XYZ file of C-alpha atoms in Angstrom:
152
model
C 62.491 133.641 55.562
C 65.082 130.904 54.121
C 63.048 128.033 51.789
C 63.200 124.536 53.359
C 65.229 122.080 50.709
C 64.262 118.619 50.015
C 65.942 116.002 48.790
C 64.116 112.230 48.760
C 62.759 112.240 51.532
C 65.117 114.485 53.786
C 64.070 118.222 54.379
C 66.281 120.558 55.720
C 66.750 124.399 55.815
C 69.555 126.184 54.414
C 73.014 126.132 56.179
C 75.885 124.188 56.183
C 76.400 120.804 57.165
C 78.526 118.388 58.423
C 77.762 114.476 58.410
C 79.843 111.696 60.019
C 79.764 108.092 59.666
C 81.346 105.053 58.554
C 83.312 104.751 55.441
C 81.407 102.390 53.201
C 77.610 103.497 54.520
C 78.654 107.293 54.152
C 79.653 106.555 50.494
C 76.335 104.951 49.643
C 74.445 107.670 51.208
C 76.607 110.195 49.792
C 75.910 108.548 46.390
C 72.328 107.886 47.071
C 71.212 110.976 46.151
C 73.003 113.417 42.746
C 71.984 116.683 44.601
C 73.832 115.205 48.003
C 77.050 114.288 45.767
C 76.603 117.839 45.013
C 76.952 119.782 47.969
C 79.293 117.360 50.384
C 82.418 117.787 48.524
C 84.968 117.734 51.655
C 86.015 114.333 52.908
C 87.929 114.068 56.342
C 89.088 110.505 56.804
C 89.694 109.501 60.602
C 91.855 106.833 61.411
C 89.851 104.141 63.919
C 91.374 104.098 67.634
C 94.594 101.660 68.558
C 94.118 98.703 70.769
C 96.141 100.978 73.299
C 93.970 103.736 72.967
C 90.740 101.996 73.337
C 91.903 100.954 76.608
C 92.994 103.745 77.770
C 88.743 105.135 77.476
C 87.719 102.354 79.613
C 90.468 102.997 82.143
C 89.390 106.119 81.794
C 85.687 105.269 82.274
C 86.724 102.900 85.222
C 89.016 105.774 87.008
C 85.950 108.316 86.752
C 82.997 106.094 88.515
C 86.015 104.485 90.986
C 86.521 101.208 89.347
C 89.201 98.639 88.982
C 89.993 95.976 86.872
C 91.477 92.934 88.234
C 94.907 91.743 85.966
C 92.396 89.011 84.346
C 89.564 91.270 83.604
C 92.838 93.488 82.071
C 93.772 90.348 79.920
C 89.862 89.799 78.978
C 88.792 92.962 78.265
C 91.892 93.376 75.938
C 90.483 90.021 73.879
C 87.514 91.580 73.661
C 88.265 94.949 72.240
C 90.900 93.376 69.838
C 88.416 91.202 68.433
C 85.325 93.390 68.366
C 87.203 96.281 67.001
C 89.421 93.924 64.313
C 85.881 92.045 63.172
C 84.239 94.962 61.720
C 81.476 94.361 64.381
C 78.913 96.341 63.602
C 77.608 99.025 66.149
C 81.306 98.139 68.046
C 81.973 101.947 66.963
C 84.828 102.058 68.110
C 84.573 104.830 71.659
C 80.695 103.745 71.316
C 81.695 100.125 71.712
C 83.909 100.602 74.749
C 81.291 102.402 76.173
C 79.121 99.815 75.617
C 81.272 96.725 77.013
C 81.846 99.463 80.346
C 77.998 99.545 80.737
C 77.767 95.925 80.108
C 80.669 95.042 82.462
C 78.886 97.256 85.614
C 75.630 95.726 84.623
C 76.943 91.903 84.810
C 78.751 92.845 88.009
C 75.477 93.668 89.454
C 73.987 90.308 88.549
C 77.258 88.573 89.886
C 77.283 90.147 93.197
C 73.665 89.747 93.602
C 74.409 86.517 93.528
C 76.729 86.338 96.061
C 76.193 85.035 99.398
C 77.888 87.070 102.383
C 78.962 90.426 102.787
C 80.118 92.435 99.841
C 82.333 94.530 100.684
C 83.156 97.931 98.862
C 86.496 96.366 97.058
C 84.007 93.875 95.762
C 81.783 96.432 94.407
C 84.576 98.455 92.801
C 86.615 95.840 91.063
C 85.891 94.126 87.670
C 86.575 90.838 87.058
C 87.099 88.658 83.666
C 83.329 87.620 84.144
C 81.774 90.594 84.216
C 83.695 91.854 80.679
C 83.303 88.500 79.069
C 79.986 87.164 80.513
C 81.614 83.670 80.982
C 81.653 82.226 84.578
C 84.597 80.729 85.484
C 84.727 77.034 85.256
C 85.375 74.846 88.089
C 89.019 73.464 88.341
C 88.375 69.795 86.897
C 88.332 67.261 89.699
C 91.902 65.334 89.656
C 90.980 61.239 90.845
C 93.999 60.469 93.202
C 95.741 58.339 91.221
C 96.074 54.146 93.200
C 98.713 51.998 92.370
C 97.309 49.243 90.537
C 97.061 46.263 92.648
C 98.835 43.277 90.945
């Protein structure tokens, strides 16, 4: 039998363990507590993911359920990361966050093809577009008046 610690109001039995989190929250829980300070004495520092490689997990996530990404959805999706990941978005997280736009993307897919009137067809259903990563429907391509010569 191995006493049960407490410490505020956090009980846990004896052991080692490891916690994981972001930088500034993990030092004001680490600090939140003297008897915490205490015992988590090891800091690992992880770098956060490139622009690169946080494209490279949604290709990855695309390649695995059969999906493509059409060379604007490409361009869109690599605003998006760039700026959630560079605007200290919280709950981006990094891998969580591209997981997130993936599940997103699939879901606003859905509500686009639904949409759509016609067959869809199966390269339909497996390719992205810039809509469903950004949410934004393309706009129309503004109406040009044909220009008259002015009558003198």
């Amino acid at each position: 039998y191995f006493p049960m610690k407490t410490y505020g109001d956090m009980t846990f039995p004896p052991g080692e363990y490891e916690v994981a989190g972001y930088d500034g929250l993990m030092d004001e829980f680490i600090h939140s507590n003297p008897g915490l300070e205490s015992r988590f004495n090891r800091f690992i520092d992880f770098p956060d993911y490139t622009l690169d490689e946080l494209m490279a997990m949604f290709d990855m996530r695309c390649e695995s359920k059969g999906y493509t990404l059409d060379p604007q959805a490409r361009c869109a999706l690599r605003q998006v990361i760039d700026r959630e990941s560079t605007a200290d978005i919280k709950g981006f997280g990094n891998g969580r966050g591209v997981r997130n736009l993936f599940e997103t993307a699939i879901a606003r897919q859905a509500d686009r093809l639904g949409e759509t009137e016609g067959e869809i067809t199966r390269e339909m259903l497996m390719c992205l577009t810039a809509e469903d990563i950004t949410g934004e429907k393309p706009q129309d391509a503004p109406q040009q008046e044909a220009s008259q010569p002015d009558a003198q």
